[in-house]
Short mmCIF file of C-alpha atoms in Angstrom, two decimals:
data_model
loop_
_atom_site.label_atom_id
_atom_site.label_comp_id
_atom_site.label_asym_id
_atom_site.label_seq_id
_atom_site.Cartn_x
_atom_site.Cartn_y
_atom_site.Cartn_z
CA MET A 1 61.61 3.31 -3.44
CA SER A 2 58.36 4.26 -5.05
CA SER A 3 57.42 3.14 -8.52
CA GLY A 4 57.28 6.82 -9.53
CA LYS A 5 61.01 7.08 -8.84
CA ALA A 6 61.80 4.01 -10.95
CA SER A 7 59.60 5.17 -13.83
CA SER A 8 61.44 8.50 -14.00
CA LEU A 9 64.87 6.90 -14.46
CA PRO A 10 66.31 6.79 -17.98
CA PRO A 11 66.85 3.37 -19.59
CA LEU A 12 70.08 1.42 -19.10
CA SER A 13 72.44 0.31 -21.84
CA PRO A 14 73.42 -3.39 -21.77
CA ALA A 15 76.79 -2.49 -20.19
CA GLU A 16 75.07 -0.35 -17.56
CA GLN A 17 72.61 -3.17 -16.82
CA ALA A 18 75.49 -5.62 -16.29
CA LEU A 19 77.14 -3.13 -13.95
CA MET A 20 73.91 -2.60 -12.00
CA ASP A 21 73.55 -6.39 -11.63
CA LEU A 22 76.95 -6.45 -9.90
CA ILE A 23 76.14 -3.44 -7.74
CA TRP A 24 72.86 -5.01 -6.56
CA GLN A 25 74.80 -8.14 -5.56
CA LYS A 26 77.65 -6.40 -3.75
CA GLN A 27 76.40 -3.00 -2.56
CA PRO A 28 77.72 -0.91 -1.07
CA VAL A 29 80.80 -1.46 -3.21
CA SER A 30 83.99 0.49 -3.87
CA THR A 31 85.33 1.25 -7.33
CA GLY A 32 88.27 -1.10 -6.74
CA ASP A 33 86.10 -4.04 -5.68
CA LEU A 34 83.73 -3.39 -8.57
CA LEU A 35 86.62 -3.24 -11.04
CA SER A 36 87.84 -6.64 -9.83
CA SER A 37 84.35 -8.12 -10.23
CA VAL A 38 83.82 -6.58 -13.67
CA ASN A 39 87.16 -7.85 -14.95
CA GLU A 40 86.84 -11.34 -13.49
CA GLY A 41 87.06 -13.76 -16.41
CA ARG A 42 87.32 -11.02 -19.07
CA ALA A 43 89.83 -11.52 -21.86
CA GLU A 44 90.23 -7.75 -22.21
CA PRO A 45 89.84 -6.02 -18.82
CA ILE A 46 88.32 -2.55 -18.67
CA THR A 47 90.33 0.25 -17.11
CA ARG A 48 89.56 2.02 -13.86
CA SER A 49 88.84 5.25 -15.77
CA THR A 50 86.34 3.49 -18.06
CA LEU A 51 84.57 2.05 -15.02
CA GLN A 52 84.59 5.43 -13.30
CA THR A 53 83.01 7.01 -16.39
CA GLN A 54 80.23 4.39 -16.33
CA LEU A 55 79.66 4.91 -12.58
CA THR A 56 79.49 8.69 -13.02
CA ARG A 57 77.02 8.25 -15.87
CA LEU A 58 74.82 5.95 -13.74
CA GLU A 59 74.96 8.43 -10.87
CA THR A 60 73.99 11.29 -13.21
CA LYS A 61 71.08 9.23 -14.57
CA GLY A 62 69.88 8.68 -11.00
CA TRP A 63 70.48 4.92 -10.83
CA LEU A 64 73.37 5.18 -8.33
CA LEU A 65 74.16 6.94 -5.10
CA SER A 66 77.66 7.33 -3.69
CA ASP A 67 79.16 8.05 -0.30
CA ASP A 68 82.75 8.89 0.54
CA GLN A 69 83.97 6.50 3.24
CA GLY A 70 87.47 7.62 4.17
CA ARG A 71 89.62 7.16 1.08
CA ALA A 72 87.06 5.01 -0.72
CA ARG A 73 83.88 6.03 -2.51
CA LEU A 74 81.13 3.47 -2.06
CA TYR A 75 78.35 3.02 -4.60
CA ARG A 76 74.85 1.67 -4.06
CA SER A 77 71.68 1.56 -6.10
CA SER A 78 69.15 4.35 -5.70
CA LEU A 79 66.36 1.75 -5.77
CA THR A 80 65.91 -1.87 -4.85
CA GLU A 81 66.94 -4.63 -7.21
CA LYS A 82 63.28 -5.58 -7.61
CA GLY A 83 62.38 -1.99 -8.50
CA GLY A 84 65.26 -1.70 -10.95
CA ARG A 85 64.53 -5.00 -12.64
CA GLY A 86 60.86 -4.06 -12.83
CA LYS A 87 61.83 -0.85 -14.65
CA VAL A 88 63.98 -2.78 -17.12
CA LEU A 89 61.23 -5.38 -17.64
CA THR A 90 58.65 -2.67 -18.34
CA GLU A 91 60.96 -1.14 -20.97
CA LEU A 92 61.58 -4.56 -22.51
CA LYS A 93 57.85 -5.29 -22.72
CA GLN A 94 57.21 -1.89 -24.32
CA ARG A 95 60.07 -2.05 -26.82
CA PHE A 96 59.76 -5.65 -27.99
CA PHE A 97 56.31 -6.93 -27.04
CA GLY A 98 53.97 -3.94 -27.46
CA GLY A 99 53.55 -3.75 -23.69
CA SER A 100 52.13 -7.28 -23.49
CA GLY A 101 53.34 -9.44 -20.62
CA MET A 102 51.66 -12.43 -22.25
CA SER A 103 53.66 -11.95 -25.46
CA LEU A 104 56.86 -11.80 -23.41
CA ILE A 105 55.98 -14.99 -21.52
CA ARG A 106 54.93 -16.75 -24.73
CA CYS A 107 58.30 -15.88 -26.26
CA LEU A 108 60.14 -17.23 -23.20
CA VAL A 109 58.11 -20.44 -23.16
CA GLU A 110 58.08 -21.13 -26.91
CA ASP A 111 61.47 -19.74 -27.98
CA GLY A 112 63.40 -19.04 -24.79
CA GLY A 113 64.82 -22.48 -24.22
CA LEU A 114 63.42 -22.85 -20.70
CA THR A 115 64.48 -26.05 -18.98
CA ASP A 116 61.95 -28.51 -17.59
CA GLU A 117 62.87 -27.27 -14.09
CA GLU A 118 62.22 -23.65 -15.09
CA MET A 119 58.86 -24.62 -16.66
CA ALA A 120 57.89 -26.40 -13.43
CA GLU A 121 58.92 -23.33 -11.43
CA LEU A 122 56.85 -21.12 -13.75
CA ASN A 123 53.82 -23.40 -13.21
CA GLU A 124 54.31 -23.17 -9.43
CA LEU A 125 54.57 -19.39 -9.63
CA ILE A 126 51.32 -19.20 -11.61
CA GLU A 127 49.55 -21.44 -9.08
CA THR A 128 50.85 -19.39 -6.15
CA HIS A 129 49.57 -16.17 -7.71
CA ARG A 130 46.26 -17.78 -8.72
CA LYS A 131 45.68 -18.62 -5.05
CA GLY A 132 46.38 -15.01 -4.10
CA ASN A 133 49.72 -15.67 -2.42
CA GLN A 134 52.84 -13.68 -3.08
CA PRO A 135 56.13 -15.59 -3.39
#
């Protein structure tokens, strides 16, 4: 999908973001399979109608597409996971860091509790990009 498409989508609530994370992992996915995944490990499971309301809302916002496959309706994202996460990251940078990627990274490094392994991975990522390679 083009970045224009992603930029025109409305922001996600935290619950919608969690649902999109599952959809990106499992798509295309039926309501029943998604309900099982959402409720896995939850002390208070959500109902099928609550999930259906969230799915309908995401479809109305343009984040989801659905197809009827026999008796099941299958949901999939309207854009790639990378495109969707990029949209969310842009909103996060704007809302909390004045649009500065450096401020976001500084916060992650100084206050984000990154492990030594994550810091090493971040260093490798910087070196890869410095050399002009894409991961």
